[in-house]
Coordinates of C-alpha atoms in Angstrom, one line a residue:
X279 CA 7.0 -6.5 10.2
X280 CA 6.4 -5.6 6.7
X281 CA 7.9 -2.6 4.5
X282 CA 6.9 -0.6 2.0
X283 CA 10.2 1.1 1.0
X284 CA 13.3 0.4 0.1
X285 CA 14.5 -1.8 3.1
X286 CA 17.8 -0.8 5.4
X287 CA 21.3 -2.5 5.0
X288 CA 22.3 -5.8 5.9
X289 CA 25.4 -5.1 4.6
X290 CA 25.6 -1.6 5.5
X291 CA 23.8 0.9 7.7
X292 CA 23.2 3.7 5.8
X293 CA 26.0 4.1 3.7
X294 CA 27.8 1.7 2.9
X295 CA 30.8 3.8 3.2
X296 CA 30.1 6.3 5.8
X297 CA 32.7 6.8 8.7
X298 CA 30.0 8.3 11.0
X299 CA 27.5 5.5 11.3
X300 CA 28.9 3.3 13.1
X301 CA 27.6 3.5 17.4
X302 CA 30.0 4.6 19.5
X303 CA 32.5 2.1 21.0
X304 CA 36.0 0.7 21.2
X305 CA 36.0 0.3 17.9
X306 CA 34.5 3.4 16.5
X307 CA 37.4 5.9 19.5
X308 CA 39.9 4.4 17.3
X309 CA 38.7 5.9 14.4
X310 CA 37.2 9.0 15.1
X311 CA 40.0 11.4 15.1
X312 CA 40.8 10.5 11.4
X313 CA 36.8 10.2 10.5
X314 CA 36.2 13.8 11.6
X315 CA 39.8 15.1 9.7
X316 CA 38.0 13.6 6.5
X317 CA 34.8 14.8 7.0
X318 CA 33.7 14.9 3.2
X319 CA 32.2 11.2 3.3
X320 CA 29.0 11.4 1.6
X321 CA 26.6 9.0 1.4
X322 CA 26.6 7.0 -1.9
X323 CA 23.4 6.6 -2.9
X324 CA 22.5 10.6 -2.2
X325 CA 25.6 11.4 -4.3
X326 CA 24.6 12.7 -7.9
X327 CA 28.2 10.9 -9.3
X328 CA 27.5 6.9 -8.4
X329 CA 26.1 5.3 -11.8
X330 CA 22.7 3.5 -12.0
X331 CA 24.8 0.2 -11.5
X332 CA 26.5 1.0 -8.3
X333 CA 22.9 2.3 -7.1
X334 CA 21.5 -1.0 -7.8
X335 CA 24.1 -2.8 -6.3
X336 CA 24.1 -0.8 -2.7
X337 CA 20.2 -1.1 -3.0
X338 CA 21.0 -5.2 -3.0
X339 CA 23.7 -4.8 -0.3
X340 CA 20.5 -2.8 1.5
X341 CA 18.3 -5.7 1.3
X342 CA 20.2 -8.7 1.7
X343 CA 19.2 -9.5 -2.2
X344 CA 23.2 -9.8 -2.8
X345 CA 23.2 -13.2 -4.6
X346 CA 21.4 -12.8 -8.0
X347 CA 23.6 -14.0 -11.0
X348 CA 24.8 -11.7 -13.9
X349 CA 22.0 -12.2 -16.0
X350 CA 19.5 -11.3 -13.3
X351 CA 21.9 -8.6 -12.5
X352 CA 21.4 -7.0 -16.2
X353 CA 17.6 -7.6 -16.5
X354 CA 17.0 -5.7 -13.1
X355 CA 19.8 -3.3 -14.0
X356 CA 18.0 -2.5 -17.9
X357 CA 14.5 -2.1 -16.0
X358 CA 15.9 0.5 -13.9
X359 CA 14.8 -0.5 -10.6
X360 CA 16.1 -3.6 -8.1
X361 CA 13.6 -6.1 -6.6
X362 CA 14.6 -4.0 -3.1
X363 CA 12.9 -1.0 -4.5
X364 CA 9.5 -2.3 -5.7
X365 CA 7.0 -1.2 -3.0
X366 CA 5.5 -4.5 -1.5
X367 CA 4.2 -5.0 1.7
X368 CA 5.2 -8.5 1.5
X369 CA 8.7 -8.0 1.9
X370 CA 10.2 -7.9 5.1
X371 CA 13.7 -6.1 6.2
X372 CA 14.9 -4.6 8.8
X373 CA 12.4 -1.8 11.2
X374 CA 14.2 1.0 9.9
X375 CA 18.0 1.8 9.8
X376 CA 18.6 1.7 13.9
X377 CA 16.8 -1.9 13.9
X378 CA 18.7 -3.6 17.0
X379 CA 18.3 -6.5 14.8
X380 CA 20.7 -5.7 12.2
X381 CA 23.9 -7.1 13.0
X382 CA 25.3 -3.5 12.2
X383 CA 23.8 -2.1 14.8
X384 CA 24.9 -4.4 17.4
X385 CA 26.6 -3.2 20.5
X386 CA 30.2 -2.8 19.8
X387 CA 31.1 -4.9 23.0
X388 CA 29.1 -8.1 21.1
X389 CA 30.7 -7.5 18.2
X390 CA 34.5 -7.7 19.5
X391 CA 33.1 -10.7 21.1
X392 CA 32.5 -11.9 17.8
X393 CA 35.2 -10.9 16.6
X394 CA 37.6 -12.8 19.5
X395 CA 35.7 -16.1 18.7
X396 CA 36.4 -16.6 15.1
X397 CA 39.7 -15.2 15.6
X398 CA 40.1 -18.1 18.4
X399 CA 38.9 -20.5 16.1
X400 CA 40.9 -20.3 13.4
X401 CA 44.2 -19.7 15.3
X402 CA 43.1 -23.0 16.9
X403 CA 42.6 -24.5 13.0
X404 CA 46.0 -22.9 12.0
X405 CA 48.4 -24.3 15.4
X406 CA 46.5 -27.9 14.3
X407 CA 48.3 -27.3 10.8
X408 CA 51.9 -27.0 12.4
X409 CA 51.9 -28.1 15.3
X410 CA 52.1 -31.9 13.5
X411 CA 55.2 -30.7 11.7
X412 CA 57.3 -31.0 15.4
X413 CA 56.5 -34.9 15.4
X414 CA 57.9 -35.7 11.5
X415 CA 61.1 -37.2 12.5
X416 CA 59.4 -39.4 15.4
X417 CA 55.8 -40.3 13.2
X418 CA 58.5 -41.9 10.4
X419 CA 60.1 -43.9 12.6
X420 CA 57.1 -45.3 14.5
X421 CA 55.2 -46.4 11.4
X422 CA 58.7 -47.5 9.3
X423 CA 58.0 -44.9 6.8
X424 CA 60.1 -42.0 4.6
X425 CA 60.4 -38.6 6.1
X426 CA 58.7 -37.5 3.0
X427 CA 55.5 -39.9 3.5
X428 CA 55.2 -38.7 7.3
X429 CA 55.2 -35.1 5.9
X430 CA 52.0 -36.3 3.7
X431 CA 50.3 -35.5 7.2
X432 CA 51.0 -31.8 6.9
X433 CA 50.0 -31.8 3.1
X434 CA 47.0 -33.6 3.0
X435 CA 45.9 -31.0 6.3
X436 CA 46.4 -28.3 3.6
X437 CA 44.8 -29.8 0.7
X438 CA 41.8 -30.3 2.9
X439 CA 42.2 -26.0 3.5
X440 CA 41.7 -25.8 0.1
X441 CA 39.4 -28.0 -1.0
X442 CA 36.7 -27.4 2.3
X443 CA 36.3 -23.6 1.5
X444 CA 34.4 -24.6 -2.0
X445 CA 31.9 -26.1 0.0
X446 CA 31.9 -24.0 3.2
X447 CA 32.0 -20.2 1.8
X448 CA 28.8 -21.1 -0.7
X449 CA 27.2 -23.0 2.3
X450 CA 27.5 -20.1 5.0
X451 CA 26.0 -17.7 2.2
X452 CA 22.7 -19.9 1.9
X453 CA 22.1 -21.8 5.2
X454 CA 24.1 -18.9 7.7
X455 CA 27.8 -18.7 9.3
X456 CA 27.0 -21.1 12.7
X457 CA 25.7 -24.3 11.3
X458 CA 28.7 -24.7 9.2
X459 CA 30.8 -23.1 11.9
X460 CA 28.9 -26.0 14.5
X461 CA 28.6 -28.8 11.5
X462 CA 32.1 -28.8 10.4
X463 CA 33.8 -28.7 13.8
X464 CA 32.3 -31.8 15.1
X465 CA 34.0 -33.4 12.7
X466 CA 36.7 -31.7 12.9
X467 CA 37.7 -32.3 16.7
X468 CA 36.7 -36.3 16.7
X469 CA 39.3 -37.0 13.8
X470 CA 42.1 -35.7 16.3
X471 CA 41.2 -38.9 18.1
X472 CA 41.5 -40.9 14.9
X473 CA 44.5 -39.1 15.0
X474 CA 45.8 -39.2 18.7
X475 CA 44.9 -43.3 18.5
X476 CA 46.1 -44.3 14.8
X477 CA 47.8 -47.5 14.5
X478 CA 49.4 -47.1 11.3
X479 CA 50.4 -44.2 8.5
X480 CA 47.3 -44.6 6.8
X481 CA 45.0 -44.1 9.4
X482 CA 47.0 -40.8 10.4
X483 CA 46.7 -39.6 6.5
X484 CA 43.2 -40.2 6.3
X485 CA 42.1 -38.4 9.6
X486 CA 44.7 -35.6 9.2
X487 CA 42.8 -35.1 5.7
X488 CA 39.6 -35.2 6.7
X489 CA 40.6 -32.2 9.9
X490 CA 41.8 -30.3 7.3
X491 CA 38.6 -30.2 5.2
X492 CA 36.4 -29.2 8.1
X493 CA 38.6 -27.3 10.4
X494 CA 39.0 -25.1 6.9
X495 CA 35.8 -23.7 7.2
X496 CA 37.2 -20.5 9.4
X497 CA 39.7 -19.9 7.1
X498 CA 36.7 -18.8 4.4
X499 CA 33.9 -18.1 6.9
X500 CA 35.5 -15.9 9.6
X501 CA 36.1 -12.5 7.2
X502 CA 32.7 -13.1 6.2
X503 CA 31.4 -13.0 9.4
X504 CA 33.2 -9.7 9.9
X505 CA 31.8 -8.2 7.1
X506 CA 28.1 -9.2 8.5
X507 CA 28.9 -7.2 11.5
X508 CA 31.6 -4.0 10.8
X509 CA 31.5 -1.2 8.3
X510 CA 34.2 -0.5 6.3
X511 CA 35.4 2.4 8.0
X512 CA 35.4 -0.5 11.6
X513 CA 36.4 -3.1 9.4
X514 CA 40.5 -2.5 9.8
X515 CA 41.3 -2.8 13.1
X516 CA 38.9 -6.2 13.6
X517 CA 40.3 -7.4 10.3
X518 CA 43.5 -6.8 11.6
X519 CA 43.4 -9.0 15.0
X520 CA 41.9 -11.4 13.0
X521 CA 44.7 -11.6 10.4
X522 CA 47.3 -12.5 13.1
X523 CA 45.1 -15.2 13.9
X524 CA 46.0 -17.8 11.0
X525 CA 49.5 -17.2 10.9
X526 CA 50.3 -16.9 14.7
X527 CA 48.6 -20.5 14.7
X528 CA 51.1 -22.3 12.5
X529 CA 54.1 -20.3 14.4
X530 CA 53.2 -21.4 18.0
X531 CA 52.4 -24.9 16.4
X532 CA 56.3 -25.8 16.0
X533 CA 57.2 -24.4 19.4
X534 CA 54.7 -26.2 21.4
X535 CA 54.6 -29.3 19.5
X536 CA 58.3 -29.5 20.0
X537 CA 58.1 -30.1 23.3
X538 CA 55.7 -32.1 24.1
X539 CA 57.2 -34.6 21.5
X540 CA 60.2 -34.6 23.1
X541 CA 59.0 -34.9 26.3
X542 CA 55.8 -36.5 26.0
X543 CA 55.0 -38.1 22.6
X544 CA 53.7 -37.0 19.2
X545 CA 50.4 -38.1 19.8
X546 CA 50.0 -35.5 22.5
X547 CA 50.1 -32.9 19.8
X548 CA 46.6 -34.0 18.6
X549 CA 45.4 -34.2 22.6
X550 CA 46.2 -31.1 23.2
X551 CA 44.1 -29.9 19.7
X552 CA 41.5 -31.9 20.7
X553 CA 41.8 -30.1 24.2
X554 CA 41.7 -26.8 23.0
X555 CA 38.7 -27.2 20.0
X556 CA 36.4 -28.5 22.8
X557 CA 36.5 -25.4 24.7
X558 CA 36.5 -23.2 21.4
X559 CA 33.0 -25.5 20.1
X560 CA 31.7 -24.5 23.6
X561 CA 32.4 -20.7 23.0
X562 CA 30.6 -21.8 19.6
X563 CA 27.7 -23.0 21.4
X564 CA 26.7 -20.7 23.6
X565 CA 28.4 -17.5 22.8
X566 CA 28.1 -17.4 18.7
X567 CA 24.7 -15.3 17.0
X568 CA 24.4 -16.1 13.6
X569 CA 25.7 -13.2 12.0
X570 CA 24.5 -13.4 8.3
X571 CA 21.8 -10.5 7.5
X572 CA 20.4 -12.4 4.9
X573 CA 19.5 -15.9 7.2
X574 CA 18.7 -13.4 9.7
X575 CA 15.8 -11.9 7.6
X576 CA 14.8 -15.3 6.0
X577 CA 14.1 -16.1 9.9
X578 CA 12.4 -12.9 10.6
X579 CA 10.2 -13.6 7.3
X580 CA 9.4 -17.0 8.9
X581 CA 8.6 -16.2 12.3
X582 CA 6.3 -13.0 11.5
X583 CA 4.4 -15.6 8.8
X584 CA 3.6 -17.7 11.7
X585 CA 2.6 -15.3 13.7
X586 CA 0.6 -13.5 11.0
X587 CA -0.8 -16.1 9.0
X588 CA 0.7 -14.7 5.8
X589 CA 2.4 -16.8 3.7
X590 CA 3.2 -14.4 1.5
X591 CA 5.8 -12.7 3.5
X592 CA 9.3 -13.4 2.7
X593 CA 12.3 -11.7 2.5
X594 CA 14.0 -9.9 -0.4
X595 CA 16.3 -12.2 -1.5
X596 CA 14.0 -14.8 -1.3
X597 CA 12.1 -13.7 -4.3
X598 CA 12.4 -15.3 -8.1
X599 CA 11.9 -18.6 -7.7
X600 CA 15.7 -19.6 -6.9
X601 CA 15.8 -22.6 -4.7
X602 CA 18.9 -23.3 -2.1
X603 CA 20.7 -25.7 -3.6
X604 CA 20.7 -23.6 -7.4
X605 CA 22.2 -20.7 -4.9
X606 CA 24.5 -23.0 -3.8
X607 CA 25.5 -24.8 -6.9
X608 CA 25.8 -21.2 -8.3
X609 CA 28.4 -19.8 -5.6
X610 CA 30.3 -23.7 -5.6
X611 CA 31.2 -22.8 -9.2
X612 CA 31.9 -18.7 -8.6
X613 CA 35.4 -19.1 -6.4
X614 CA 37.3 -21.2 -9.3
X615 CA 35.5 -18.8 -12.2
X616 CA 36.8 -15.9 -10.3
X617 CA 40.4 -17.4 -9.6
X618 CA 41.0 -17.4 -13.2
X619 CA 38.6 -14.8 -14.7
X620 CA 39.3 -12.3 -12.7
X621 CA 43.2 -10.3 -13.0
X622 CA 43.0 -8.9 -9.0
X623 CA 41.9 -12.3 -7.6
X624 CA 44.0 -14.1 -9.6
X625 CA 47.9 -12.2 -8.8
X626 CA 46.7 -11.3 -5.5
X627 CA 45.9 -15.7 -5.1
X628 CA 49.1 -16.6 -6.8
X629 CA 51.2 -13.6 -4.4
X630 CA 49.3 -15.2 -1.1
X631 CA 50.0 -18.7 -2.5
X632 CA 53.9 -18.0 -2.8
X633 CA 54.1 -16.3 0.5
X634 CA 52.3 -18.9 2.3
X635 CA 54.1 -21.9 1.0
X636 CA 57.3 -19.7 2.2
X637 CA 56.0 -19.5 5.8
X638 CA 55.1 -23.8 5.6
X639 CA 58.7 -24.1 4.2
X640 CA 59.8 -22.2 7.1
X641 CA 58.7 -25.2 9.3
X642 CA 61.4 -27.5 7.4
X643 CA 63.8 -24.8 7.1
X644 CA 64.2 -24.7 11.1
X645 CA 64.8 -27.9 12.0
X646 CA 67.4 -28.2 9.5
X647 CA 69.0 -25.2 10.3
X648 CA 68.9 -25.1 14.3
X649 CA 68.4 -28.8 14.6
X650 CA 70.5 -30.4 12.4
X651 CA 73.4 -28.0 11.5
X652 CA 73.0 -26.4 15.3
X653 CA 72.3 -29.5 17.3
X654 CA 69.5 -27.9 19.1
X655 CA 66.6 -30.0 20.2
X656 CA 63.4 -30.3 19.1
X657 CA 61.7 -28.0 21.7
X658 CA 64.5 -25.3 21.7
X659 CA 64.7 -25.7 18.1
X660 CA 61.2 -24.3 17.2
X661 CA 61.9 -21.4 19.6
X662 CA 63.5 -18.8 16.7
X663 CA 59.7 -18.8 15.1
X664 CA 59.0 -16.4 18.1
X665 CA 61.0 -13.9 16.1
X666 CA 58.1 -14.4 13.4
X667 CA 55.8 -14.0 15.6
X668 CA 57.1 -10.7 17.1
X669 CA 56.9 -9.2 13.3
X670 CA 53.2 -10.3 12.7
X671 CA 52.8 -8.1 16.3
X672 CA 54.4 -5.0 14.6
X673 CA 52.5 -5.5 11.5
X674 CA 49.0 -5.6 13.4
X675 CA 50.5 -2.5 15.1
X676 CA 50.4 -0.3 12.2
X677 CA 46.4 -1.2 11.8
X678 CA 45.6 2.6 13.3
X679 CA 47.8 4.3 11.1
X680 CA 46.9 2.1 7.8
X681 CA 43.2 2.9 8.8
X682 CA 43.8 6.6 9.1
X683 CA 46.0 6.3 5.5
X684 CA 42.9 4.5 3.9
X685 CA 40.5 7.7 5.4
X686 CA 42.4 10.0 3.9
X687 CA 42.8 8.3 0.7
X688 CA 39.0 7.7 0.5
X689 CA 38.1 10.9 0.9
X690 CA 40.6 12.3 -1.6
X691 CA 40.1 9.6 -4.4
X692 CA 37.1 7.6 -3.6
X693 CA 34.6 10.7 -3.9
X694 CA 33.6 9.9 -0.4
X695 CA 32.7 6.2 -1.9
X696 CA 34.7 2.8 -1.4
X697 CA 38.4 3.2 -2.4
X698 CA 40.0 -0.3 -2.4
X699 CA 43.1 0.9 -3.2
X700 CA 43.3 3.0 -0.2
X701 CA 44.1 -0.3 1.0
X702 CA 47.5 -0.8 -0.7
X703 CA 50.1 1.5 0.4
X704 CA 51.3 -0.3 3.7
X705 CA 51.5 -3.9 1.7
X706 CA 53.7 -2.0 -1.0
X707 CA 56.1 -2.0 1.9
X708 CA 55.1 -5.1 3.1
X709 CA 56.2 -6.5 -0.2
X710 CA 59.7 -5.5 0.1
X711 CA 60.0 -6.1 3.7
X712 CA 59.7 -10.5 2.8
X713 CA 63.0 -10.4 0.7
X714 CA 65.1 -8.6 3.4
X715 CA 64.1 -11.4 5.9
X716 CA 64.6 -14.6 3.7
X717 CA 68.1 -13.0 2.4
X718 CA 69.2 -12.2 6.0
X719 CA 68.0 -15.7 7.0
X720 CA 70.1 -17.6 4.5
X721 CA 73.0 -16.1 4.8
X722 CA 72.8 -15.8 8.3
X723 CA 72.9 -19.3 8.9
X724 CA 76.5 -19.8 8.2
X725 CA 78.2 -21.7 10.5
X726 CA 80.5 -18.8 11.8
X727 CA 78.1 -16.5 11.8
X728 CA 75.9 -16.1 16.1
X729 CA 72.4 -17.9 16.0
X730 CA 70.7 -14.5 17.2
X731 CA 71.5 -13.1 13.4
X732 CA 69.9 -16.1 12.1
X733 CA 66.7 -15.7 14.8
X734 CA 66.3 -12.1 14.3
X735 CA 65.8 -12.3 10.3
X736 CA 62.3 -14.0 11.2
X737 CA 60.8 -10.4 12.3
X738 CA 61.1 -8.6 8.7
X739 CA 59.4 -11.9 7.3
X740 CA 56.8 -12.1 9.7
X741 CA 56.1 -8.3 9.4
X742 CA 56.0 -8.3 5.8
X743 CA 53.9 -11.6 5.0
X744 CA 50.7 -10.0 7.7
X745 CA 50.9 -6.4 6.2
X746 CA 50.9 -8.0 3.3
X747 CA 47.7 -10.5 3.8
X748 CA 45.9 -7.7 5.7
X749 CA 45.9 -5.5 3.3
X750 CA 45.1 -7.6 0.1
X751 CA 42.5 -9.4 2.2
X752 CA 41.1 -6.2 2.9
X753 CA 41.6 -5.2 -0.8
X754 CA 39.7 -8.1 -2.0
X755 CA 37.1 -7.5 0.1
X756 CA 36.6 -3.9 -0.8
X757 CA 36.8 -4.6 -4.5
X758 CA 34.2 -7.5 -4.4
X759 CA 31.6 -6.5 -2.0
X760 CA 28.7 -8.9 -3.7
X761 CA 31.4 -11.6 -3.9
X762 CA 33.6 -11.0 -1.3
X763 CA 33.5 -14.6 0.5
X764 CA 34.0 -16.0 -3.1
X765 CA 37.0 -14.3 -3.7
X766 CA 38.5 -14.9 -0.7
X767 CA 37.5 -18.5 -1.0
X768 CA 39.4 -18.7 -4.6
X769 CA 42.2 -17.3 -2.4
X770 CA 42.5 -19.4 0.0
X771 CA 41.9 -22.2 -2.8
X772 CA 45.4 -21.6 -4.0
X773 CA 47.7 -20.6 -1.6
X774 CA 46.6 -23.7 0.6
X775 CA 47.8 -25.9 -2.6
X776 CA 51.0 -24.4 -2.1
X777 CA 51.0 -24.3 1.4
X778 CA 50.7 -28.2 1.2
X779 CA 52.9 -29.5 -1.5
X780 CA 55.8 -26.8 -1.5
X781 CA 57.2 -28.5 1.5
X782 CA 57.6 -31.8 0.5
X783 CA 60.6 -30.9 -1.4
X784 CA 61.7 -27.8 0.9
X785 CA 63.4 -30.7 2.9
X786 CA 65.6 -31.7 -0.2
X787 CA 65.9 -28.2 -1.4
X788 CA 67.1 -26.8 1.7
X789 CA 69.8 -30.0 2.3
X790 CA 70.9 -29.7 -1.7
X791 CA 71.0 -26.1 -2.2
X792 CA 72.0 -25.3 1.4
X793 CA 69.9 -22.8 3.6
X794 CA 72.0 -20.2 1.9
X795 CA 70.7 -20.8 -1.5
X796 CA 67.7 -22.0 -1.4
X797 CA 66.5 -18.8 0.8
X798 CA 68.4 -16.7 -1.6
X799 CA 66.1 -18.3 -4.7
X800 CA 63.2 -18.1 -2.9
X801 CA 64.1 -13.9 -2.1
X802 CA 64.7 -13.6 -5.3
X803 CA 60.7 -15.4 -6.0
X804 CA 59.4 -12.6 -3.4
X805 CA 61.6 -10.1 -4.8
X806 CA 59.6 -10.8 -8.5
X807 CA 56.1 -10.4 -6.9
X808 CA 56.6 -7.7 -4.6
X809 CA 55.4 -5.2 -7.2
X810 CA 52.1 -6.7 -7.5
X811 CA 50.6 -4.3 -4.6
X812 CA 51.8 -1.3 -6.4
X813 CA 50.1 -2.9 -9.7
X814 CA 47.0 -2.4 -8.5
X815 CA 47.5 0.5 -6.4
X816 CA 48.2 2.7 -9.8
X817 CA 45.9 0.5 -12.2
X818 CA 43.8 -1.0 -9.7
X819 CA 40.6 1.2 -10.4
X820 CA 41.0 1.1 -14.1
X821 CA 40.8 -2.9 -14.4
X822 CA 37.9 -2.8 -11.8
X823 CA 36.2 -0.8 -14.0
X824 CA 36.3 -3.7 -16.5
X825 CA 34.5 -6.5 -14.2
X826 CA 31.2 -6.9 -13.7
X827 CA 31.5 -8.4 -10.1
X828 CA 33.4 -5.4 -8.3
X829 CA 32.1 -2.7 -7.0

């Protein structure tokens, strides 16, 4: 069907902001009690405050017309209007603002579905990171290779992280989430075979690369698809049962893949990823709706010219000429502009990038420390990461209370509009929380000192590092609402480069310095950053104001 007004959200229902649009649900009880104690939300675009550039850009978020550049940006912006608000009958959006089509407006139930999937997914992509790590020892000494080649197979998984999400974020913003969800896990799951069967250390390198590169496509893709589907007032708690997802994967990945290499073999690691990926491409299959309002229009557009015989019907964004691949070329290039033109994407990278090459350290760390100096083996030896685990629980815990926080902070700062910062208070905590656990670690591991000291350090790390990734996730996503997946892709850019080559000299460091030392240099690395949160939390608004891509 065609409209003649300004079309309804694809990003947004009717405010982008609002806490009392969202249908009621599971989601929606959680956050009810603190909507209705803030109940001076306004909508933005009725509000006499927002400035003709935020109008324009929630009239794009409306439409789905989200990915013009900066120069088209400034000539619709001097013109005073948006190509959403032109009256033509040719464009198509949604059928008004309760349109069962908008992925909005879907019933909660589907939407946690959603939500349970791509978490699924990328815990499966994350465990398939670590869960190699278990096999080092054995992988050298089948092939007749260094320790430090065999942990190539961990690295080059990582580069492939951050290399993959170039390709994949830009991708899932032109051609929609699923095929690049469907297209890069086909390859993904037949390279564990390459992997399970490889005869020598090359063929392992090579396959282990190439699983990286598409299993990385979650890693980007998945908040996006969250954003297609929950407001921001939702967003938290799904943000925050996704956010355990990628770091519970690598902490069960040790655990696991410890015992079946030293009970089965090493190659039953990659078996058992290649197990669990099949079913999780199933749930892909059959249980996945493309998510992205902007393919779901440019379908919409397609079907109703078929059935109409007007080929003049098309959706918003579809207007000016701009062809897929210039749209893609254009959002290839964004990620690595915004990495270093942008100061919030930048620190926030470089803090993510430091904490996560921590937690990959951490899977060198162990086996050193409870394997070597305590003579567990390998599959008791991976055990203490369940103490990680336990503080990534507590963090996702505190989701209620960080969403009420960000409610009341919204409605006392933001003017009833988005507030990123409202964001920041828990990971302020979080920041501090990382230097207590790697300082009680190292020095916990003296000899004389009971394992369970030692074990027990692991839940301040693991709290700290999720509060601290949900939060700035969220941040970045709230700050960047055009250019959300682009900044998250920038993210994920660097800390997987860390991730992958920080541990192929942890395994020196750690045996040179000592556990003692080298944790105590690398608190002291946390300790430097952890003000970062608080950065932006007091100036975070005044250096937004200065960039044209945040909101």
């Amino acid at each position: 069907m065609t409209t003649d007004a300004p079309t309804p959200s694809t990003t947004t229902k009717e405010s982008y902001c609002s806490t009392s649009t969202s249908s009621s649900s599971a989601a929606q009880s959680s956050l009810e009690k603190a909507a209705t104690n803030y109940a001076d939300f306004q909508d933005v675009e009725s509000s006499d405050s927002v400035s003709a550039r935020e109008r324009l850009e929630l009239s794009r978020i409306r439409s789905g017309a989200a990915d013009m550049d900066l120069d088209e940006q400034e000539q619709e912006l001097q013109r005073g209007m948006s190509r959403v608000d032109s009256k033509n009958p040719d464009v198509v959006g949604w059928d008004g603002p309760n349109d069962p089509a908008n992925p909005f407006n879907w019933p909660n139930r589907k939407k946690w579905r959603i939500t349970l999937i791509v978490a699924l997914v990328t815990f499966c992509v994350a465990f398939a990171s670590s869960v190699f790590t278990a096999g080092i020892s054995s992988i050298a000494a089948d092939f007749d290779v260094s320790s430090t080649v065999a942990t190539l197979g961990l690295t080059l998984y990582v580069v492939g992280f951050a290399t993959g999400p170039l390709v994949f974020a830009p991708m899932s913003e032109v051609y929609g989430r699923n095929v690049v969800y469907i297209g890069t896990w086909i390859p993904f799951m037949l390279f564990q075979i390459g992997c399970a069967l490889s005869k020598n250390a090359a063929t392992l390198l090579v396959s282990r690369l190439i699983c990286g590169i598409a299993g990385s496509s979650p890693l980007s893709n998945a908040a996006g698809t969250l954003g297609d589907i929950w407001t921001p007032a939702e967003r938290g708690d799904a943000m925050s049962f996704f956010t355990l997802a990628p770091f519970a994967g690598p902490v069960f990945g040790p655990i696991i893949g410890g015992f079946l290499t030293e009970y089965v073999s090493w190659r039953w690691t990659f078996w058992l990823v290649l197990i669990v990926s099949g079913v999780m491409f199933i749930f892909l299959l059959i249980a996945m709706p493309e998510t992205y309002g902007k393919t779901l229009l440019e379908r919409k557009a397609a079907r109703l010219r078929k059935e109409t015989g007007n080929e003049n019907l098309h959706a918003a964004h579809e207007r000016g000429g701009v062809s897929h691949m210039q749209r893609l070329g254009q959002s290839i290039v964004r990620p690595v502009v915004m990495l270093f033109t942008e100061p919030i994407v930048f620190l926030i990278a470089l803090y993510c990038a430091v904490v996560y090459a921590i937690l990959y350290m951490n899977f060198v760390a162990y086996p050193i420390v409870y394997q070597r100096e305590r003579g567990w083996g390998m599959g008791v030896g991976g055990l203490p990461f369940l103490a990680i685990g336990f503080g990534m629980v507590c963090a996702i815990a505190t989701s209620p209370y960080q969403t009420k926080l960000y409610l009341k902070l919204t409605a006392e700062r933001g003017n009833g509009k988005i507030y990123p910062e409202g964001r920041l208070p828990f990971a302020i905590f979080g920041g501090f929380c990382l230097p207590v656990g790697l300082f009680w670690f190292g020095w916990a591991t003296l000899p004389q000192v009971h394992w369970i000291c030692s074990v027990l350090a692991g839940i301040p790390f693991g709290f700290g590092m999720v509060i601290l990734f949900l939060c700035m996730f969220s941040y970045l996503v709230d700050s960047y609402l055009l250019y959300a997946a682009s900044s998250l892709a920038a993210n994920t850019l660097l800390r997987s480069l860390f991730g992958a080559f920080f541990p192929l000299f942890a395994s020196r460091m750690y045996i040179e310095l000592s556990p003692r030392w080298a944790c105590t240099l690398l608190g002291f690395i946390s300790l430097a950053m952890a003000p970062i949160p608080f950065l932006f939390y007091k100036y975070g608004q005044a250096i937004r104001a200065r960039s044209k891509r945040t909101f």
